[in-house]
XYZ file of C-alpha atoms in Angstrom:
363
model
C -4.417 8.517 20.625
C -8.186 8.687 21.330
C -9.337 5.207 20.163
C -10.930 3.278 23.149
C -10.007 -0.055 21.460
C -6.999 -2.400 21.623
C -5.686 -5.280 19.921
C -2.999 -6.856 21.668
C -0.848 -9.328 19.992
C 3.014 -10.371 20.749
C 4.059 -7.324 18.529
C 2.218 -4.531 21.512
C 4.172 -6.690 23.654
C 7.711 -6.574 22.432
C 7.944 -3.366 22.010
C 5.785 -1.604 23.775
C 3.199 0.221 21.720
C -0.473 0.615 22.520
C -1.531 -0.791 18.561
C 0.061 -3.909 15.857
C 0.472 -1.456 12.945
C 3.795 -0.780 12.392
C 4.870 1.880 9.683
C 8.233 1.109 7.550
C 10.976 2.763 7.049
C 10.766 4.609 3.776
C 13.745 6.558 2.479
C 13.125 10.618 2.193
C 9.487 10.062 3.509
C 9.997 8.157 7.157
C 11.650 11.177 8.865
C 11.313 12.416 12.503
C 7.814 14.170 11.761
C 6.292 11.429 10.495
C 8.112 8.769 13.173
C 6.678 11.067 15.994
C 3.340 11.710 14.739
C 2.911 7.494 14.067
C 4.286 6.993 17.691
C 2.138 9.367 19.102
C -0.912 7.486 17.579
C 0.070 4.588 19.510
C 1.505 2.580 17.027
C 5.318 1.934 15.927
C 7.155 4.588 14.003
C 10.082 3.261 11.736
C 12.746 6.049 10.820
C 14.421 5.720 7.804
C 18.447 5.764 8.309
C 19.832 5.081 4.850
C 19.772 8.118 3.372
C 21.251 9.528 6.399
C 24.955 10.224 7.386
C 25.928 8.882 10.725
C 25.366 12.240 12.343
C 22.063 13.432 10.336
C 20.931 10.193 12.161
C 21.838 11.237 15.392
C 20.215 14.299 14.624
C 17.124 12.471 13.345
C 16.764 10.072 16.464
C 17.034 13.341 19.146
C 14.812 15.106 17.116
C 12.175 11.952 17.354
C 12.218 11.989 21.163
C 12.276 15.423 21.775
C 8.617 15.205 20.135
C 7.321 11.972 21.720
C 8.126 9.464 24.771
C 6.828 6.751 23.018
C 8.548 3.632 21.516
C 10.056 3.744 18.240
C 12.303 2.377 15.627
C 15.122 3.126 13.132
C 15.666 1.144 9.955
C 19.500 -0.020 9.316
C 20.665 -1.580 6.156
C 22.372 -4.671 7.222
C 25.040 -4.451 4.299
C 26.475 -1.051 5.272
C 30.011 -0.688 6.042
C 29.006 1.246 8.998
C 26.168 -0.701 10.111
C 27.549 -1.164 13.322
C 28.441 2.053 14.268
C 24.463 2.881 13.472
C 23.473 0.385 16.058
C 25.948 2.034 18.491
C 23.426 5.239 18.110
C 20.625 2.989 18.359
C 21.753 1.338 21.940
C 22.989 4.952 23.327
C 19.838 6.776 22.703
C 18.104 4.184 24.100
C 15.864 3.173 20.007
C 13.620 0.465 21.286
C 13.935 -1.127 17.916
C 16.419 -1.735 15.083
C 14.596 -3.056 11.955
C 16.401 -4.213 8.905
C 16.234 -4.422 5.208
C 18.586 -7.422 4.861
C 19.476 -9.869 7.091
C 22.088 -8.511 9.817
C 24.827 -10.711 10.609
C 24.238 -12.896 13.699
C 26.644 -10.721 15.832
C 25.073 -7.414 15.358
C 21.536 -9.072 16.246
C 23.722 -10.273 19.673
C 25.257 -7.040 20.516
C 21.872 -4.769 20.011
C 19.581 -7.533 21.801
C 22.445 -7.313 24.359
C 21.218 -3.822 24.702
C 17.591 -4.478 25.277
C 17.214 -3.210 21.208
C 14.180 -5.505 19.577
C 15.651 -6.865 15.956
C 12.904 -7.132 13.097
C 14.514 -7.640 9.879
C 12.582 -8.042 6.619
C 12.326 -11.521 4.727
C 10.850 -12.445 1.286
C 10.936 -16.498 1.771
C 10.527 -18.756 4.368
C 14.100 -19.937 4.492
C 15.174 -16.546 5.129
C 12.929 -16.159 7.937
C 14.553 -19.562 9.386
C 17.682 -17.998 9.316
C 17.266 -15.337 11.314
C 15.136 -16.508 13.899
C 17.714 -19.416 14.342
C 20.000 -16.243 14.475
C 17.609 -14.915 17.406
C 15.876 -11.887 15.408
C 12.607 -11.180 18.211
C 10.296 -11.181 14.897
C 10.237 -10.734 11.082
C 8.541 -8.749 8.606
C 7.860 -10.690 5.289
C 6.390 -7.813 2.266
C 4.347 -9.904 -0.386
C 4.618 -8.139 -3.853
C 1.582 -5.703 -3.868
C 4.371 -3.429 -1.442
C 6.631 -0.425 -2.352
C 9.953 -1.900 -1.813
C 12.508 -4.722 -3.233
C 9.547 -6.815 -3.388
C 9.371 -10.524 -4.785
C 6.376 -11.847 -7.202
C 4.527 -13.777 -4.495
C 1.741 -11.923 -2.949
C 1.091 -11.524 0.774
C -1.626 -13.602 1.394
C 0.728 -16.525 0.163
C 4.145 -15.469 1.225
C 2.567 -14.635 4.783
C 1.084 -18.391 5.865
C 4.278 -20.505 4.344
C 6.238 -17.937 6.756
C 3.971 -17.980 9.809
C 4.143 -22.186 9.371
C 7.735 -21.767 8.726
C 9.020 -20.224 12.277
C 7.502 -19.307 15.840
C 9.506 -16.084 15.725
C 6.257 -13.372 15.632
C 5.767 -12.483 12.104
C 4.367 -8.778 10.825
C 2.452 -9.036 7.872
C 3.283 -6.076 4.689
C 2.364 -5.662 1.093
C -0.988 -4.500 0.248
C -2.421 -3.123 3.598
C -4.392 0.387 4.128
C -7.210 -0.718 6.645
C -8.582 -2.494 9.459
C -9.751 -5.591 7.087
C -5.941 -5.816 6.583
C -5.072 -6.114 9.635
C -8.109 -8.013 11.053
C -7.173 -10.554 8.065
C -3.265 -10.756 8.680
C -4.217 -11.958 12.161
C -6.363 -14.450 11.027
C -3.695 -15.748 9.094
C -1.364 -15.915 12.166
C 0.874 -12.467 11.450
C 0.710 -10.126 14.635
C 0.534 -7.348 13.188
C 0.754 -5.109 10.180
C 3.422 -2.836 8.195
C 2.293 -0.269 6.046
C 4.793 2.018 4.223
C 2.492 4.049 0.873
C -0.439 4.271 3.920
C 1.676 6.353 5.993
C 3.651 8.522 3.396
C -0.354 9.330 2.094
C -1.027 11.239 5.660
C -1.377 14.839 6.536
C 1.894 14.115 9.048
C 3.985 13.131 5.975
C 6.598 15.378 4.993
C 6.563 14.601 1.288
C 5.160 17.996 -0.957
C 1.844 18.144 -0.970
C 1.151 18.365 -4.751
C 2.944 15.148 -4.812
C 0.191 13.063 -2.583
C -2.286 14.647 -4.762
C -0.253 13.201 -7.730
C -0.396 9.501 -5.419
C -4.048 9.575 -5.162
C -5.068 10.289 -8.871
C -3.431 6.743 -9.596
C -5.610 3.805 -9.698
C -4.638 -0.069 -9.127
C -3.206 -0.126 -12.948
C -1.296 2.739 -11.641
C 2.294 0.800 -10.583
C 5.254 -0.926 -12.410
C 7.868 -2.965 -11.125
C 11.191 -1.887 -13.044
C 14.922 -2.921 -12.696
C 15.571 -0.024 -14.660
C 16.917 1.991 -11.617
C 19.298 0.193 -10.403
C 19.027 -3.594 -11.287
C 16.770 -4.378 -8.013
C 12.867 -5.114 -8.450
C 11.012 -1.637 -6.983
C 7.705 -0.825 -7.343
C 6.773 3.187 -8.678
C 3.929 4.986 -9.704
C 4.068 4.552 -13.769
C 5.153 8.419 -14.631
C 6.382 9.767 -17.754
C 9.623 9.844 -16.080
C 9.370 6.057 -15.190
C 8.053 4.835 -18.645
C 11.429 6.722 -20.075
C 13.334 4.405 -17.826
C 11.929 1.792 -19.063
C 12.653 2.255 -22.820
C 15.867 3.944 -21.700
C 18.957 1.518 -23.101
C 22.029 0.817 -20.879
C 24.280 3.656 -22.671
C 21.751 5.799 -22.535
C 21.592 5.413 -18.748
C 25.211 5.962 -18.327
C 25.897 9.279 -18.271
C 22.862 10.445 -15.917
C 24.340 7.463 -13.964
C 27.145 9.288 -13.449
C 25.741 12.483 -12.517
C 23.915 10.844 -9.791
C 26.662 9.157 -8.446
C 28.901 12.256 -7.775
C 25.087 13.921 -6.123
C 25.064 10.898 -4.234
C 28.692 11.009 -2.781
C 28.092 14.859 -2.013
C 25.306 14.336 -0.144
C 26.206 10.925 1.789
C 29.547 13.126 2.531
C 31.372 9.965 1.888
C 35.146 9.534 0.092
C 35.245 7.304 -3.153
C 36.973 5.306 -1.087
C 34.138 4.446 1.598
C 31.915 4.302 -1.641
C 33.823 1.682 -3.484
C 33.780 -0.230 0.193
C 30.140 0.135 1.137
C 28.979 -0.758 -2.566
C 31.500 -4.083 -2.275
C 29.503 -4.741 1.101
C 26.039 -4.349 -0.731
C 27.544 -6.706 -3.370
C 28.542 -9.404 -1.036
C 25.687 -9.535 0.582
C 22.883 -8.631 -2.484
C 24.525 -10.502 -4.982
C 24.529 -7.774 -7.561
C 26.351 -7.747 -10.767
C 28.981 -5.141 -11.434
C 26.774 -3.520 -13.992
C 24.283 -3.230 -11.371
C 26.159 -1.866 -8.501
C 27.215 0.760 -10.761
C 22.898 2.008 -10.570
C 23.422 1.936 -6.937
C 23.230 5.969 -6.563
C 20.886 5.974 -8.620
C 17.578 5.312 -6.440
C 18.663 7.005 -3.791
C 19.142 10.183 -5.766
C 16.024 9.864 -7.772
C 13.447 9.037 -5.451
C 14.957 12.440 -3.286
C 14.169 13.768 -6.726
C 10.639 12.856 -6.390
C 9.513 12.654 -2.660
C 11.760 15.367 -1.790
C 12.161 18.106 -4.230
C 8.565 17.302 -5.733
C 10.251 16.902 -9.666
C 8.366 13.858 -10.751
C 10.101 14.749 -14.710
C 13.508 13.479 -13.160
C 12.802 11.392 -9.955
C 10.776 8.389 -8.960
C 7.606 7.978 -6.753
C 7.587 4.815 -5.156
C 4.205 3.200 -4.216
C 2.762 -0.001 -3.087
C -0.669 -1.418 -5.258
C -2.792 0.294 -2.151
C -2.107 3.700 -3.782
C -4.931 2.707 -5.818
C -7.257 2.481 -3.181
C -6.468 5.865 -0.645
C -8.085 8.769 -1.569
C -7.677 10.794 1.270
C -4.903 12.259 3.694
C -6.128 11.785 7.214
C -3.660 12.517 10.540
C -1.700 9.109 11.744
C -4.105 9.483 14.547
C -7.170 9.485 12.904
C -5.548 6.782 10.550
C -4.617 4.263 13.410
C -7.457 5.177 15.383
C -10.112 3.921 12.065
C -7.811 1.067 11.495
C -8.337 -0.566 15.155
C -11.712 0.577 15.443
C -12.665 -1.319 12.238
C -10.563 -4.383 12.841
C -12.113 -4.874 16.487
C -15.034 -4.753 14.655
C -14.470 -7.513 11.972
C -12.605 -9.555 14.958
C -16.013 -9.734 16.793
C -18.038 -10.185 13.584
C -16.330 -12.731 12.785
C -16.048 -14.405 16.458
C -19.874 -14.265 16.331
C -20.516 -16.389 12.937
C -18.901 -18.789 14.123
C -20.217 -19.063 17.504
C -16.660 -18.234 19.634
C -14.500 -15.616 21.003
C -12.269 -14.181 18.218
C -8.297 -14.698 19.053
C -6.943 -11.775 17.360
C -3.108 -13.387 17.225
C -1.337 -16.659 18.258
Protein backbone atom coordinates (compact mmCIF):
# COMPACT_ATOMS: atom_id res chain seq x y z
CA UNK A 1 0.00 0.00 0.00
CA UNK A 2 1.76 3.25 -1.03
CA UNK A 3 -1.21 5.68 -1.28
CA UNK A 4 -0.74 8.61 1.24
CA UNK A 5 -4.55 9.10 1.35
CA UNK A 6 -7.36 7.75 3.55
CA UNK A 7 -10.96 7.68 3.66
CA UNK A 8 -12.26 6.56 6.79
CA UNK A 9 -15.79 5.60 7.13
CA UNK A 10 -17.56 3.01 9.73
CA UNK A 11 -16.57 0.15 7.24
CA UNK A 12 -12.24 0.98 8.02
CA UNK A 13 -13.56 0.85 11.38
CA UNK A 14 -15.27 -2.46 11.78
CA UNK A 15 -12.99 -4.32 10.41
CA UNK A 16 -9.98 -2.98 10.39
CA UNK A 17 -8.67 -2.13 6.96
CA UNK A 18 -6.71 0.95 5.97
CA UNK A 19 -9.44 1.68 2.69
CA UNK A 20 -13.82 1.28 2.15
CA UNK A 21 -13.44 -0.89 -0.98
CA UNK A 22 -14.30 -4.15 -0.30
CA UNK A 23 -13.88 -6.94 -3.05
CA UNK A 24 -16.69 -9.86 -3.18
CA UNK A 25 -16.54 -13.10 -3.04
CA UNK A 26 -16.62 -14.53 -6.52
CA UNK A 27 -16.71 -18.28 -7.05
CA UNK A 28 -13.39 -19.81 -8.96
CA UNK A 29 -11.95 -16.18 -9.17
CA UNK A 30 -11.84 -14.89 -5.23
CA UNK A 31 -9.14 -17.40 -4.15
CA UNK A 32 -6.23 -16.94 -1.66
CA UNK A 33 -4.01 -15.01 -4.34
CA UNK A 34 -6.32 -12.65 -5.09
CA UNK A 35 -7.73 -12.31 -1.16
CA UNK A 36 -4.01 -11.62 -0.18
CA UNK A 37 -2.99 -9.38 -2.84
CA UNK A 38 -6.55 -7.10 -2.12
CA UNK A 39 -5.62 -7.24 1.67
CA UNK A 40 -2.29 -6.28 1.14
CA UNK A 41 -3.52 -3.11 -0.75
CA UNK A 42 -5.21 -2.10 2.29
CA UNK A 43 -8.54 -2.87 1.49
CA UNK A 44 -10.89 -6.01 2.37
CA UNK A 45 -10.34 -9.27 0.59
CA UNK A 46 -13.51 -11.58 0.36
CA UNK A 47 -12.64 -15.39 -0.27
CA UNK A 48 -14.96 -17.30 -2.00
CA UNK A 49 -16.04 -20.61 0.08
CA UNK A 50 -18.77 -22.19 -2.02
CA UNK A 51 -17.05 -23.94 -4.34
CA UNK A 52 -14.92 -25.23 -1.67
CA UNK A 53 -15.13 -28.49 0.46
CA UNK A 54 -14.88 -27.94 4.14
CA UNK A 55 -11.20 -28.76 4.10
CA UNK A 56 -10.12 -26.99 0.63
CA UNK A 57 -11.43 -24.05 2.82
CA UNK A 58 -9.29 -24.64 5.55
CA UNK A 59 -6.68 -24.93 3.17
CA UNK A 60 -7.73 -21.70 1.44
CA UNK A 61 -7.98 -19.55 4.75
CA UNK A 62 -4.13 -20.80 5.98
CA UNK A 63 -2.97 -20.23 2.74
CA UNK A 64 -4.48 -16.40 2.94
CA UNK A 65 -2.58 -15.64 6.15
CA UNK A 66 0.45 -17.24 5.50
CA UNK A 67 0.70 -14.39 2.68
CA UNK A 68 -0.66 -11.37 4.59
CA UNK A 69 -1.42 -10.17 8.36
CA UNK A 70 -4.03 -8.12 7.29
CA UNK A 71 -7.85 -8.37 7.82
CA UNK A 72 -9.89 -10.40 5.65
CA UNK A 73 -13.04 -12.19 4.86
CA UNK A 74 -14.63 -15.47 3.67
CA UNK A 75 -17.98 -15.64 1.91
CA UNK A 76 -20.52 -18.45 3.37
CA UNK A 77 -23.73 -19.35 1.73
CA UNK A 78 -26.25 -19.04 4.41
CA UNK A 79 -28.43 -22.03 2.98
CA UNK A 80 -25.71 -24.70 3.22
CA UNK A 81 -26.23 -27.70 5.21
CA UNK A 82 -22.88 -27.17 6.61
CA UNK A 83 -22.93 -23.58 7.04
CA UNK A 84 -22.17 -23.83 10.47
CA UNK A 85 -19.43 -25.95 10.53
CA UNK A 86 -17.82 -23.17 7.92
CA UNK A 87 -18.20 -20.56 10.55
CA UNK A 88 -16.51 -22.93 13.05
CA UNK A 89 -13.28 -22.45 10.57
CA UNK A 90 -14.01 -18.93 10.40
CA UNK A 91 -13.93 -18.31 14.45
CA UNK A 92 -10.77 -20.82 14.88
CA UNK A 93 -8.56 -19.19 12.42
CA UNK A 94 -9.35 -16.15 13.77
CA UNK A 95 -11.44 -14.65 9.75
CA UNK A 96 -12.21 -11.15 10.83
CA UNK A 97 -15.26 -11.36 8.68
CA UNK A 98 -17.99 -13.77 7.54
CA UNK A 99 -19.98 -12.25 4.61
CA UNK A 100 -23.03 -13.86 3.19
CA UNK A 101 -24.98 -14.41 0.08
CA UNK A 102 -28.34 -15.00 1.80
CA UNK A 103 -29.49 -14.08 4.90
CA UNK A 104 -27.94 -16.36 7.81
CA UNK A 105 -30.23 -17.43 10.37
CA UNK A 106 -30.25 -15.20 13.48
CA UNK A 107 -28.26 -17.84 15.52
CA UNK A 108 -25.32 -18.23 13.33
CA UNK A 109 -25.01 -14.24 13.18
CA UNK A 110 -25.01 -14.76 17.39
CA UNK A 111 -22.53 -17.47 17.61
CA UNK A 112 -19.82 -15.83 14.99
CA UNK A 113 -20.36 -12.15 16.51
CA UNK A 114 -19.89 -14.13 19.77
CA UNK A 115 -16.51 -14.73 18.34
CA UNK A 116 -15.52 -11.22 17.55
CA UNK A 117 -16.40 -12.40 13.53
CA UNK A 118 -18.02 -9.06 11.69
CA UNK A 119 -21.40 -10.42 9.73
CA UNK A 120 -22.10 -8.58 6.28
CA UNK A 121 -24.65 -10.38 4.41
CA UNK A 122 -25.94 -9.25 1.01
CA UNK A 123 -29.57 -7.74 0.52
CA UNK A 124 -31.52 -6.77 -2.67
CA UNK A 125 -34.55 -4.76 -0.82
CA UNK A 126 -34.93 -2.75 1.97
CA UNK A 127 -37.02 -5.16 3.97
CA UNK A 128 -34.35 -7.59 3.78
CA UNK A 129 -31.89 -5.28 5.07
CA UNK A 130 -34.44 -4.67 8.15
CA UNK A 131 -34.29 -8.10 8.84
CA UNK A 132 -31.03 -8.62 9.43
CA UNK A 133 -29.96 -5.70 11.13
CA UNK A 134 -32.94 -6.35 13.58
CA UNK A 135 -31.11 -9.81 13.54
CA UNK A 136 -27.78 -7.81 14.55
CA UNK A 137 -25.77 -8.26 11.10
CA UNK A 138 -22.70 -5.24 11.86
CA UNK A 139 -23.57 -4.00 8.11
CA UNK A 140 -25.08 -4.99 4.72
CA UNK A 141 -24.15 -5.06 1.25
CA UNK A 142 -27.12 -4.25 -1.15
CA UNK A 143 -25.82 -5.07 -5.30
CA UNK A 144 -28.12 -2.89 -7.66
CA UNK A 145 -28.52 -4.72 -11.07
CA UNK A 146 -25.55 -3.36 -13.19
CA UNK A 147 -23.47 -6.31 -10.78
CA UNK A 148 -22.28 -9.88 -11.65
CA UNK A 149 -24.32 -11.85 -9.31
CA UNK A 150 -28.14 -12.93 -8.46
CA UNK A 151 -28.90 -9.44 -9.10
CA UNK A 152 -32.49 -7.77 -9.06
CA UNK A 153 -33.74 -5.11 -11.88
CA UNK A 154 -33.32 -2.02 -9.70
CA UNK A 155 -30.12 -0.25 -10.19
CA UNK A 156 -27.74 0.91 -7.47
CA UNK A 157 -28.17 4.36 -7.36
CA UNK A 158 -31.92 3.53 -6.40
CA UNK A 159 -31.70 0.36 -4.46
CA UNK A 160 -28.74 2.05 -2.41
CA UNK A 161 -30.70 5.37 -0.81
CA UNK A 162 -34.23 3.38 -0.03
CA UNK A 163 -31.64 0.99 1.92
CA UNK A 164 -29.39 3.58 3.56
CA UNK A 165 -33.03 5.40 4.72
CA UNK A 166 -34.23 2.02 5.53
CA UNK A 167 -31.67 0.94 8.51
CA UNK A 168 -28.66 2.54 10.56
CA UNK A 169 -26.81 -0.75 10.18
CA UNK A 170 -23.59 0.64 7.81
CA UNK A 171 -24.46 -0.14 4.33
CA UNK A 172 -21.66 -1.05 1.39
CA UNK A 173 -22.69 0.06 -1.80
CA UNK A 174 -22.18 -2.77 -5.15
CA UNK A 175 -23.32 -2.97 -8.71
CA UNK A 176 -21.68 -0.89 -11.21
CA UNK A 177 -18.43 0.36 -9.46
CA UNK A 178 -14.69 0.42 -11.05
CA UNK A 179 -13.38 3.88 -9.72
CA UNK A 180 -12.94 6.52 -7.31
CA UNK A 181 -16.20 8.51 -8.71
CA UNK A 182 -17.91 5.30 -7.48
CA UNK A 183 -16.93 5.36 -4.45
CA UNK A 184 -16.72 9.17 -3.86
CA UNK A 185 -20.55 8.98 -5.10
CA UNK A 186 -21.73 5.91 -2.89
CA UNK A 187 -20.64 8.05 0.06
CA UNK A 188 -22.47 10.84 -0.92
CA UNK A 189 -25.37 8.81 -0.99
CA UNK A 190 -24.77 7.58 2.62
CA UNK A 191 -23.12 3.85 1.75
CA UNK A 192 -19.62 3.52 3.55
CA UNK A 193 -18.05 2.00 1.30
CA UNK A 194 -17.83 0.07 -1.92
CA UNK A 195 -17.90 -3.73 -3.27
CA UNK A 196 -16.53 -4.49 -6.44
CA UNK A 197 -16.45 -8.12 -7.73
CA UNK A 198 -15.71 -7.89 -12.20
CA UNK A 199 -13.03 -4.87 -10.93
CA UNK A 200 -11.05 -7.23 -9.03
CA UNK A 201 -11.27 -10.52 -11.15
CA UNK A 202 -9.92 -7.81 -14.19
CA UNK A 203 -6.39 -7.41 -12.13
CA UNK A 204 -2.96 -8.69 -12.78
CA UNK A 205 -3.40 -10.56 -9.06
CA UNK A 206 -6.42 -12.51 -10.44
CA UNK A 207 -5.99 -16.02 -10.96
CA UNK A 208 -8.44 -16.41 -13.82
CA UNK A 209 -6.36 -17.37 -17.47
CA UNK A 210 -5.13 -14.65 -18.91
CA UNK A 211 -6.59 -14.98 -22.45
CA UNK A 212 -9.80 -14.93 -20.64
CA UNK A 213 -9.43 -11.10 -19.19
CA UNK A 214 -8.41 -10.26 -22.60
CA UNK A 215 -11.73 -11.90 -23.75
CA UNK A 216 -13.49 -9.47 -20.58
CA UNK A 217 -12.07 -6.37 -21.91
CA UNK A 218 -13.00 -6.65 -25.70
CA UNK A 219 -16.74 -6.45 -24.40
CA UNK A 220 -18.41 -3.19 -24.37
CA UNK A 221 -21.55 -1.99 -22.15
CA UNK A 222 -23.98 -4.00 -24.75
CA UNK A 223 -21.68 -6.73 -23.85
CA UNK A 224 -23.92 -8.59 -20.80
CA UNK A 225 -27.21 -10.63 -20.51
CA UNK A 226 -29.09 -11.57 -17.63
CA UNK A 227 -30.30 -15.31 -18.24
CA UNK A 228 -32.21 -17.88 -16.04
CA UNK A 229 -31.09 -20.28 -18.43
CA UNK A 230 -28.43 -21.75 -16.01
CA UNK A 231 -30.07 -22.62 -13.38
CA UNK A 232 -33.44 -20.72 -12.92
CA UNK A 233 -31.68 -17.73 -10.83
CA UNK A 234 -31.17 -14.16 -12.57
CA UNK A 235 -27.03 -13.99 -13.31
CA UNK A 236 -25.44 -11.67 -15.26
CA UNK A 237 -22.58 -13.13 -18.16
CA UNK A 238 -20.69 -11.83 -20.83
CA UNK A 239 -23.10 -12.61 -24.04
CA UNK A 240 -20.80 -15.61 -25.66
CA UNK A 241 -21.69 -17.98 -28.24
CA UNK A 242 -21.89 -20.39 -25.51
CA UNK A 243 -24.40 -18.13 -23.56
CA UNK A 244 -26.64 -17.16 -26.59
CA UNK A 245 -26.98 -21.25 -27.04
CA UNK A 246 -28.36 -21.24 -23.56
CA UNK A 247 -30.59 -19.03 -24.28
CA UNK A 248 -32.33 -20.68 -27.30
CA UNK A 249 -31.51 -23.98 -25.61
CA UNK A 250 -35.19 -25.70 -24.66
CA UNK A 251 -35.69 -27.48 -21.28
CA UNK A 252 -35.07 -31.16 -22.83
CA UNK A 253 -32.43 -30.04 -24.51
CA UNK A 254 -30.81 -28.90 -21.26
CA UNK A 255 -31.38 -32.14 -19.59
CA UNK A 256 -28.93 -34.33 -20.41
CA UNK A 257 -25.81 -31.84 -20.09
CA UNK A 258 -27.72 -31.20 -16.80
CA UNK A 259 -26.95 -34.36 -15.84
CA UNK A 260 -23.46 -34.54 -16.74
CA UNK A 261 -22.80 -31.61 -14.64
CA UNK A 262 -24.41 -32.81 -11.78
CA UNK A 263 -22.36 -36.08 -11.36
CA UNK A 264 -18.92 -33.32 -12.13
CA UNK A 265 -20.39 -31.41 -9.51
CA UNK A 266 -20.81 -34.22 -6.82
CA UNK A 267 -17.15 -35.43 -7.75
CA UNK A 268 -15.70 -32.42 -7.16
CA UNK A 269 -17.77 -31.09 -3.98
CA UNK A 270 -16.77 -34.84 -2.73
CA UNK A 271 -20.23 -34.97 -1.42
CA UNK A 272 -22.74 -38.33 -1.21
CA UNK A 273 -26.17 -38.02 -3.13
CA UNK A 274 -27.33 -38.05 0.02
CA UNK A 275 -25.73 -34.66 1.40
CA UNK A 276 -26.70 -33.41 -2.20
CA UNK A 277 -30.35 -34.13 -2.05
CA UNK A 278 -30.04 -32.37 1.69
CA UNK A 279 -28.05 -29.27 0.85
CA UNK A 280 -30.21 -28.65 -2.44
CA UNK A 281 -33.58 -29.08 0.00
CA UNK A 282 -31.75 -26.35 2.24
CA UNK A 283 -31.18 -24.01 -0.87
CA UNK A 284 -34.88 -24.69 -1.65
CA UNK A 285 -36.22 -23.71 1.66
CA UNK A 286 -34.56 -20.89 1.88
CA UNK A 287 -34.41 -19.62 -2.17
CA UNK A 288 -37.70 -20.62 -2.94
CA UNK A 289 -36.80 -22.52 -6.06
CA UNK A 290 -38.98 -24.76 -8.01
CA UNK A 291 -38.12 -28.40 -8.38
CA UNK A 292 -37.34 -27.88 -12.01
CA UNK A 293 -34.97 -25.36 -10.94
CA UNK A 294 -33.09 -26.99 -8.22
CA UNK A 295 -32.47 -29.66 -10.59
CA UNK A 296 -29.91 -26.58 -12.65
CA UNK A 297 -28.35 -26.21 -9.36
CA UNK A 298 -24.87 -27.94 -10.52
CA UNK A 299 -25.09 -26.41 -13.22
CA UNK A 300 -23.42 -22.82 -12.53
CA UNK A 301 -21.12 -24.00 -10.44
CA UNK A 302 -19.72 -26.39 -13.01
CA UNK A 303 -19.92 -24.03 -15.88
CA UNK A 304 -18.56 -20.95 -14.71
CA UNK A 305 -15.27 -23.42 -13.44
CA UNK A 306 -15.65 -24.15 -17.12
CA UNK A 307 -15.02 -20.65 -17.98
CA UNK A 308 -12.95 -18.80 -15.24
CA UNK A 309 -11.11 -21.84 -14.52
CA UNK A 310 -10.26 -24.04 -17.35
CA UNK A 311 -10.44 -20.93 -19.83
CA UNK A 312 -13.28 -23.01 -22.30
CA UNK A 313 -15.62 -20.15 -22.94
CA UNK A 314 -17.45 -22.91 -25.86
CA UNK A 315 -18.85 -24.83 -22.71
CA UNK A 316 -18.69 -22.52 -19.58
CA UNK A 317 -19.91 -19.12 -18.54
CA UNK A 318 -18.08 -15.77 -17.86
CA UNK A 319 -19.81 -13.86 -15.43
CA UNK A 320 -19.49 -10.01 -15.48
CA UNK A 321 -21.00 -6.98 -14.02
CA UNK A 322 -22.05 -3.85 -16.78
CA UNK A 323 -18.42 -2.23 -15.64
CA UNK A 324 -16.74 -4.83 -17.91
CA UNK A 325 -17.59 -2.40 -20.45
CA UNK A 326 -15.68 0.25 -19.11
CA UNK A 327 -11.98 -1.53 -17.83
CA UNK A 328 -9.57 -1.79 -20.28
CA UNK A 329 -6.68 -2.52 -18.42
CA UNK A 330 -5.24 -5.06 -15.74
CA UNK A 331 -3.46 -3.04 -13.12
CA UNK A 332 -2.06 -4.77 -9.56
CA UNK A 333 -4.85 -4.49 -6.55
CA UNK A 334 -2.35 -2.04 -5.32
CA UNK A 335 -2.13 0.19 -7.97
CA UNK A 336 -6.00 -0.36 -8.34
CA UNK A 337 -6.91 0.70 -4.68
CA UNK A 338 -4.24 3.08 -4.51
CA UNK A 339 -6.00 5.23 -7.97
CA UNK A 340 -9.34 4.56 -6.51
CA UNK A 341 -8.65 6.59 -3.08
CA UNK A 342 -6.46 8.94 -4.63
CA UNK A 343 -9.24 9.99 -7.07
CA UNK A 344 -12.10 9.84 -4.63
CA UNK A 345 -10.16 12.18 -2.03
CA UNK A 346 -9.99 14.19 -4.83
CA UNK A 347 -13.72 14.49 -5.90
CA UNK A 348 -14.50 14.56 -1.90
CA UNK A 349 -12.58 17.92 -1.71
CA UNK A 350 -13.85 19.16 -5.09
CA UNK A 351 -16.86 18.80 -4.18
CA UNK A 352 -16.47 20.17 -0.39
CA UNK A 353 -15.13 23.30 -2.13
CA UNK A 354 -18.29 24.16 -4.52
CA UNK A 355 -20.17 24.22 -2.02
CA UNK A 356 -18.27 26.20 0.38
CA UNK A 357 -17.75 23.24 3.36
CA UNK A 358 -15.71 20.43 4.50
CA UNK A 359 -16.69 17.24 2.58
CA UNK A 360 -18.04 14.32 5.11
CA UNK A 361 -17.00 11.38 3.24
CA UNK A 362 -19.65 8.90 5.27
CA UNK A 363 -22.35 9.23 8.01
Amino acid sequence: MSTANRISTPLTTLTGVDHPIVQTGMGWVAGPRLVSATAEAGALGILASATMTLPQLENAIVEVKSRTEKPFGVNLRADAADAPARAKLLIKHGVKVASFALAPKRELIDKLKEHGVVVIPSVGAARHAEKVAAWGADAVMIQGGEGGGHTGAIPTTLLLPTVVDAVDTPVIAAGGFFDGRGLAAALAYGAVGIGMGTRFLLTSDSSVPEDIKQRYLSFGLDGTVVTTKADGMPHRLLRTEFVNSLEEAGRLRQLLPTLRRSLQFKELSGQSWLEMARDGLSMKRSTGRSWSQMMLAANTPMLLKAGLVDGDTSAGMLAAGQVVGVINELPSCEVLVDRIIDEAVLRLKASGAACGSTAQPAR
